[in-house]
Amino acid sequence: MSASPSVSAVARIAYLASDVVVNSLSPAASSPFQAALNTLASSSDSRAAVTNLPFGADAGATLLRHRSARLLSYTALAHPQVLNHLLLHLPELSATSTVFHVAVTSDLSDALVLQSSLPFVLYSRTAQQAHDHALLASRLAFTESTAVLHIFHVGSESEGLKEVEADRIAPFLFAEKQSPRGSEQKSTTTDSAALLKTYQSAALATVALVRRPLRPLFQHGASEPHTVLFSLGQANFSYDIEGVSFVDVALLKPLPPQTILNAISPSVTRVIVLEQIHHWSMKWTPLYLEVVSAIQQAELNPTPVVHSGILGDASAITDSDVAELVQKAASEAPSTRLALGPPPSTQTSTAAPHIPKHEAAYTKILASLFSGRLEILNSPELVSSQGEVATTPEFALGRARGELEEREELVDAVRELLRDPNVTIELHSLLSRWLGAKDDGVKSKQIGDELAAALEGEKLSSPAAQKILILRHLLPARSRWIIGSDAWSYDLGASGLHHAIASRLNVNVLILDTTPYTTRNSVDPTRRKQDVGLYAMNHGDVYVASTAVYSSYAQVLQAIMDADRYNGPSVVLAYLPYTTEQTPALEILKETKLAVDSGYWPLYRWNPAKERDGKEPFSLDSDFVKNELQQFLDRQNHLSQLTRPKPEVAAELVGSLGENLKQARKQRAQQSYNELLTAIDAPPLTVLYASDGGKAEKMAKRLATRGKLRGLSTTVATMDSISVDDLAKEEMVVFVTSVAGQGEFPQNGRNLAKALNALAARGEKPLTSVRYSVFGLGDSHYWPRPEDAHYYNKAGKDLDARLAQLGAERFVPLGLGDDQDADGPETGYKLWEPLVWKALGVDAVEVTEKEPEPITNEHIKVASQYLRGTIAEGLEDNSTGALAPSDTQLTKFHGIYQQDDRDIRDERQAQGVEPAYSFMIRVRMPGGVCSPEQWLMMDQIADEHGNGTFKITTRQTFQFHGVIKRHLKSAIQDINRVLLDTLAACGDVNRNVIVSTVPNLSKLHRQAYEFAKRVSEHLLPRTTAYHEIWLDKKLVAGDALKDVEPLYGEFYLPRKYKIAVAIPPNNDVDVFANDVGFIAIVDKNGELAGFNVTAGGGMGVTHGNKKTYPRTGDILGFCTVAQGVDVAEKIMLVQRDNGNRVDRKNARLKYTIDRMGLDNFKAEVERRLGFQFQPARPFTFDRNIDDFGWTTGEDGKHHFTCFVENGRIQDEPEKDFKAGLREIAKVHKGKFRLTANQHLIITDVATEDLPTIKRILAEYKLDNLSHSGLRLSSSACVAFPTCGLAMAESERYLPILIDKVEKICEENGLRNDSIVMRMTGCPNGCARPYLGEIAFVGKAPGTYMMLLGGGYYGQRLNKIYRETVTEPEILAILRPMIKRYALERHQGEHFGDFVIRAGYIAPTTSGKEWYDRMGGEGQYRDVAVAA
């Protein structure tokens, strides 16, 4: 809800005049006051501290805590659940400087409940009056230290007003009091006359400020009236009606009798009091009582007749309506309540509260689980018939109690009818069956329907039978739920939650907690949210669960089903962190992960029913908390575990402690002595670095090594390893930092950078004794646009400036290394490093000792003993969740990547603990074919060892994430148990061989698949390390049998090696993107004759490094099927012997071919083969996307291709894909095929099994293919939060972007047209983005490189269209482009071809030319690129 002029004006005065503003949020989607206050808080006029309270929270306690404020303001939209909480606190608050600004829409009933407890009540009809009264109320409360209630109307957007300047408000409040004319000194009494004088004094000061009249009553109309009409409501009686005078009330309290009588002239015979009150619970309305009381006390003669009336919708009132009211009053008895305007019964019904869209994440689960029997007891749909009270927990609990009592009556009636001898055997059986299944949600409904039909058919006259038919709606067992917010957690008693917990009724309560983890400390620290879960568990008979749907969907399902089954009260706490409805789901996911993994929101279940059965009632479901707890217990119990089986160990351990300690001290003393000797007369140098990718780290360590060789005493460490206090003690410090994201510091330098910024902000200078120099690494081309140029080397520049600001002295000017220089950052570094040695006085030192050679992947491989390293030892090390850095390079060969959860990396660093390390496991599965048994094992591994999900990759295999170190071995053993493995799924070897999935060409696919398996097996590493480490298979006779790698050798390959087998016309494997490709050629008999062989494809690129580029493979020629395996081997051997082993960024086969020349490369391969390739044979590709839906193969078997967005197999609301595929795997007799586009084919379904498979597909919505052509053709890599290389979101963001782009497509009639869109979080190209018609490659969070013009069937690379774009720019670019495509495309023309023909982008003819003419063509050229 946006703020109206009156709300904005009142909020502004409250904000500028007060020390503290307490705002109660509205039940609607957004609060009008919150919107206005947020706008004020972001302005330069920063005054009050604002506290927002959840809807329904007790504001009185918060106001009392701030009672010492000079002026305290409270703002709220009138609602009984908000204002009724204040009543208990008003006696205390009435003596404080507090202004209650209460906005109303049309009915004053809710706001007027406060007037009896407060000394001053002002009422405003218009926005201008609301502004002026807000000033008056603030002045009155401030000067008199008293509470003031200001009631005003929200009003309309069209109202105008003049506001007082901000700088005049404070002087107005502090100005001396002004006494009204004729008044004495302030009376010490509290009667209404004295209070009126106090009001008049404040009003005089306000009039002097605003230059507008302010009076308690505004009277207009006839001068000698017979009728006076008092009004309290939003009505403007600007009529000239003979004999009628109008009095608009602006001051409701104090309202002395004389003030009222002054408005009633002697000629008056009748008084009508109209009040805009529709839900007043007492007989007499407040203004009517004031008027009647004043007239009775005055004993007027004659005494006017006083009528009470209800003021309706003033906008519909005319002067004739008023005249008719006056005539009616003359004929009606005084006790008759009159009405002017549409009466309450004709007003529109109360609107149902808005339900935020994010809450559907839980309500959809309820609707799905309890379809047909779900009952939301406080559903907003009830508001229209029951009023606003229908959403309260008290109302819902009352409904539940009533229904449960009626159901008990139903059960008694069934039992009574069972005892009736006249009941037939069939009916008796139905009654007995229903009684046995009355608590079963499904059976009770089925049997209940049969029972009701039978009773109607037999037409029994017994009271029990009639009772059953009357209560037939209760025959099905319902799942009753009350849904509320975390506002109930602030006051368990007032919220009604206590009554539900203590009720012992079979009712379930779902409480949604929406406080984001990152803002948990920004709420009022004195308002403690009660731990509802702990409170409920203390009752002992309540089921309690704490859940988070964005963390563990399966746990939410389990908790909700447990709650439904539990016979008694259940409380399910549901975490759903968001601030507004515009909060993206991705942000909710990140906040949830932070909360759950930090332990702020633990996942658990408490089931008292288990305790009664002698089982453990408490289940801790937070994997991360469980793992941390387990590690702690493991460490604590280590010694006791040792001493139990061997008591003598304890004595030995304890007895040797003293000797060990002495020995350790001796060694430490000797080491310190040696260091002291080395450091004598050697200038100290501290080298600190911040590095994400490792380049800055290597440079810093090299600098430190060179310093030692020059006789310096050097230390090297990360920036975050040193505090500011320790930094201040250093003499000479060199900083080496790269850049992350948009000019940010790398992860291991951010804490120190933040600390330095904080000190600079406070103006401190703690580093006056420090001398420093900074070298920064960046890429000037990474941010090509002029407005983004400041991001280049921003971290280094900022650090250099900040150190100087803190008093440090620069001993060498800032050095900058640019990736775009001839030697990259080394160009700038070679100029900067000599200056360092000169400044330190060691530039003339002759270095004779050879500088240690940096350790590279090649060193690690050759020293690994054929991929063993120290992996086995690292797995046994329980002190860390990580492996040694060198071992993490080797585990890639075993199909394992070490990762950490980047969503919570900063949080864990702030907590002083290591990153949340886990591992990704990738399965080797040639051709992507697996059996149902293998699928079920993958599903089980994901739940038992991973994060509950698994992913279909672009290499046609499975990938697990979130596997912690102590689960690695058991997970890999489970994979091998179903005849799969992970060997060579990653690393510098041949990776998983992929094959086109063409289900209708069953025979051809089978032949291609068998060929792929032979290639994969032939190129497997032969080391036994995999079996030793993971499968516990020991070497024969110790070291008697040595490993050997006949193909790879001890160095293995320079880089990864990928092979694909394509079956035209579908190029779903993107054969040209692979190092080696085999394009299947069919002879005239439909048999596989052989393959056209391609070589030199590859996707990986490094941002800003033009020596790297994507490349499509070149066709070498044709080979037979029998020759294919040998061809794959010999191409690999040429790469092994000629690939670049110095620079891994230029080590792929594509660079080897470009360096050797295609002809020379081909000649070398043919020399090793001993034969020449035959000329390539003709073939045709027409697409590289999957064919979704059902198809029938040549063998009569059926195949269904499912759409699995970005390959993620998981359960989520309304998409229980993981559960559905598990059910299919249990009954399926064929195979599963994974596609290279991350989708899934259920293959080889026999005709007789079709109904079963189709039923399961429909049940779990796996048969839903009603997606746009854009979405069906999209693909994304994993990226955040697990991939360590990711620079931006991908898998989690692409669906959100497609939601917006497909709307553009639909607007232009392109919903069903396929456009290949791909996204990756970094430039390494896992989702093959450089072949997409539209592609986005991550550069920084929320920032992408945009590419256009890829070939629809993967035959042509795209080209960079914009180097840096954000979402608004993406949509702005695509909207006119897609519209033009819809209008101007040729028949059958694809989007990638169109953007080239239309002149948006130039075609890419080869990998080397990928950068040529980048940035768009002609009028579409990027200005930054052109410059």
Coordinates of C-alpha atoms in Angstrom, one line a residue, residues 66-287:
H66 CA 11.2 4.4 25.1
R67 CA 9.3 6.6 27.6
S68 CA 12.4 8.6 28.4
A69 CA 12.4 10.0 24.8
R70 CA 11.8 13.7 24.6
L71 CA 9.0 13.0 22.1
L72 CA 7.8 9.5 21.2
S73 CA 5.4 8.9 18.2
Y74 CA 3.4 5.9 17.5
T75 CA 1.9 5.3 14.0
A76 CA -0.6 2.6 13.0
L77 CA -3.5 1.8 10.7
A78 CA -6.5 1.3 12.9
H79 CA -7.1 -2.4 13.5
P80 CA -8.5 -4.1 16.7
Q81 CA -5.7 -6.6 16.9
V82 CA -3.2 -3.7 17.0
L83 CA -4.9 -1.1 19.1
N84 CA -6.6 -3.4 21.7
H85 CA -3.1 -4.4 22.9
L86 CA -2.5 -0.7 23.9
L87 CA -5.4 -0.4 26.3
L88 CA -3.5 -2.1 29.2
H89 CA -0.6 0.3 28.9
L90 CA -2.4 3.6 28.3
P91 CA -2.7 4.6 32.0
E92 CA 1.1 4.5 32.2
L93 CA 1.6 6.1 28.8
S94 CA -0.8 8.9 29.4
A95 CA 1.8 10.7 31.5
T96 CA 4.5 10.4 28.8
S97 CA 5.3 12.7 25.8
T98 CA 3.7 10.3 23.3
V99 CA 1.6 11.0 20.2
F100 CA -0.6 8.3 18.9
H101 CA -1.2 8.9 15.2
V102 CA -3.9 6.4 14.2
A103 CA -5.0 6.4 10.5
V104 CA -8.6 5.2 9.7
T105 CA -10.2 4.4 6.4
S106 CA -13.9 5.0 7.0
D107 CA -14.9 3.6 10.4
L108 CA -13.7 5.4 13.6
S109 CA -14.8 2.5 15.9
D110 CA -11.4 0.9 16.4
A111 CA -9.5 4.1 17.0
L112 CA -12.0 5.6 19.5
V113 CA -11.6 2.7 21.9
L114 CA -8.4 4.6 23.0
Q115 CA -10.0 8.0 23.7
S116 CA -11.3 7.2 27.2
S117 CA -7.7 6.7 28.6
L118 CA -6.0 9.7 27.1
P119 CA -6.3 13.4 28.0
F120 CA -6.3 14.8 24.4
V121 CA -7.9 13.4 21.3
L122 CA -7.7 15.3 18.0
Y123 CA -9.6 14.4 14.8
S124 CA -8.6 15.3 11.2
R125 CA -10.9 15.1 8.2
T126 CA -8.5 16.3 5.4
A127 CA -4.8 15.9 4.6
Q128 CA -4.1 19.5 5.4
Q129 CA -5.9 19.2 8.8
A130 CA -3.9 16.0 9.5
H131 CA -0.7 17.8 8.8
D132 CA -1.6 20.7 11.1
H133 CA -3.0 18.5 13.9
A134 CA 0.2 16.3 13.7
L135 CA 2.2 19.5 14.5
L136 CA -0.3 20.5 17.2
A137 CA -0.2 17.0 18.8
S138 CA 3.6 17.0 18.8
R139 CA 3.8 20.4 20.4
L140 CA 1.2 19.5 23.0
A141 CA 2.9 16.2 23.9
F142 CA 6.3 17.8 24.0
T143 CA 5.5 20.8 26.1
E144 CA 3.1 19.2 28.5
S145 CA 4.7 15.7 28.8
T146 CA 1.3 14.2 28.1
A147 CA -0.1 11.7 25.6
V148 CA -2.2 12.8 22.7
L149 CA -4.3 10.7 20.4
H150 CA -4.5 12.0 16.8
I151 CA -7.1 10.2 14.6
F152 CA -7.1 11.1 10.9
H153 CA -8.4 9.7 7.6
V154 CA -6.1 8.0 5.2
G155 CA -7.8 10.0 2.5
S156 CA -7.3 9.9 -1.3
E157 CA -4.2 10.4 -3.5
S158 CA -5.7 13.6 -5.0
E159 CA -5.7 15.6 -1.8
G160 CA -3.4 18.6 -1.7
L161 CA -1.6 20.3 1.2
K162 CA 1.1 22.7 2.2
E163 CA 3.8 21.4 4.4
V164 CA 6.1 23.2 6.9
E165 CA 9.8 23.2 6.1
A166 CA 11.8 20.6 8.0
D167 CA 14.2 23.1 9.7
R168 CA 11.2 25.0 11.3
I169 CA 9.8 22.0 13.2
A170 CA 12.5 21.8 16.0
P171 CA 12.3 25.6 16.9
F172 CA 8.5 25.2 16.9
L173 CA 8.6 22.4 19.5
F174 CA 11.1 24.2 21.7
A175 CA 9.4 27.6 21.6
E176 CA 8.0 29.1 24.8
K177 CA 4.4 28.4 25.6
Q178 CA 1.8 31.0 24.6
S179 CA -1.2 31.6 26.8
P180 CA -4.6 32.3 25.2
R181 CA -6.0 35.7 25.8
G182 CA -7.8 36.0 29.1
S183 CA -6.2 32.9 30.6
E184 CA -4.5 32.7 34.0
Q185 CA -1.4 30.7 34.9
K186 CA -1.7 27.0 34.2
S187 CA -4.2 25.3 36.4
T188 CA -3.1 22.4 38.4
T189 CA -6.5 20.7 38.0
T190 CA -7.2 18.1 35.4
D191 CA -10.8 19.2 34.5
S192 CA -11.7 19.6 30.9
A193 CA -11.7 23.4 31.1
A194 CA -8.1 23.5 32.2
L195 CA -7.1 20.9 29.6
L196 CA -8.8 23.1 27.0
K197 CA -6.6 26.0 27.9
T198 CA -3.6 23.8 27.5
Y199 CA -4.8 22.8 24.1
Q200 CA -5.4 26.5 23.1
S201 CA -1.9 27.4 24.1
A202 CA -0.4 24.7 21.8
A203 CA -2.9 25.7 19.1
L204 CA -1.8 29.3 19.2
A205 CA 1.8 28.3 18.6
T206 CA 0.7 26.0 15.8
V207 CA -1.4 28.7 14.1
A208 CA 1.6 31.1 14.3
L209 CA 3.6 28.4 12.4
V210 CA 1.1 27.3 9.7
R211 CA -0.9 30.5 9.4
R212 CA -4.2 28.5 9.3
P213 CA -7.0 28.5 11.9
L214 CA -7.2 25.6 14.3
R215 CA -10.4 25.4 16.4
P216 CA -12.0 22.7 18.5
L217 CA -15.3 23.0 16.6
F218 CA -15.9 24.5 13.2
Q219 CA -19.4 25.9 12.9
H220 CA -21.1 27.1 9.7
G221 CA -24.7 27.4 8.3
A222 CA -27.8 29.2 9.5
S223 CA -27.3 32.0 12.1
E224 CA -30.6 31.4 13.8
P225 CA -31.0 27.6 13.4
H226 CA -33.7 25.3 14.7
T227 CA -31.5 22.3 14.2
V228 CA -27.8 21.8 14.9
L229 CA -26.0 18.9 13.2
F230 CA -22.7 17.8 15.0
S231 CA -20.5 15.6 12.8
L232 CA -17.6 13.3 13.7
G233 CA -16.5 11.8 10.4
Q234 CA -15.2 12.5 6.9
A235 CA -18.1 14.7 5.7
N236 CA -18.0 18.2 4.2
F237 CA -21.4 19.7 4.8
S238 CA -20.9 22.8 2.7
Y239 CA -24.6 23.2 2.2
D240 CA -26.9 26.2 2.8
I241 CA -30.0 24.6 4.3
E242 CA -32.5 27.0 6.0
G243 CA -32.6 26.6 9.7
V244 CA -29.7 24.1 9.9
S245 CA -26.3 24.8 11.4
F246 CA -23.4 22.4 11.0
V247 CA -20.7 21.8 13.7
D248 CA -17.5 19.8 12.6
V249 CA -15.7 18.4 15.6
A250 CA -11.9 18.6 15.5
L251 CA -11.2 18.3 19.3
L252 CA -13.0 15.3 20.7
K253 CA -11.3 15.5 24.1
P254 CA -11.2 17.7 26.1
L255 CA -14.6 18.9 25.1
P256 CA -16.0 21.0 28.0
P257 CA -19.8 21.4 28.1
Q258 CA -19.6 25.1 27.6
T259 CA -17.8 24.6 24.3
I260 CA -20.6 22.4 23.1
L261 CA -23.3 24.8 24.4
N262 CA -21.7 27.8 22.6
A263 CA -22.6 26.0 19.4
I264 CA -26.2 25.6 20.4
S265 CA -28.1 29.0 20.1
P266 CA -31.4 29.6 22.0
S267 CA -33.4 29.1 18.8
V268 CA -32.3 25.4 18.6
T269 CA -35.0 22.8 19.2
R270 CA -33.3 19.7 17.9
V271 CA -29.7 18.4 17.9
I272 CA -28.5 15.6 15.6
V273 CA -25.1 14.0 16.4
L274 CA -23.7 12.0 13.4
E275 CA -20.7 9.8 14.0
Q276 CA -18.9 7.6 11.4
I277 CA -19.0 4.6 13.7
H278 CA -20.2 1.3 12.3
H279 CA -18.9 -1.3 14.7
W280 CA -19.3 0.4 18.1
S281 CA -20.0 -2.3 20.7
M282 CA -21.7 0.0 23.3
K283 CA -25.2 1.4 23.2
W284 CA -24.3 5.1 23.2
T285 CA -21.7 6.6 21.0
P286 CA -18.9 8.9 22.5
L287 CA -19.8 12.3 20.9

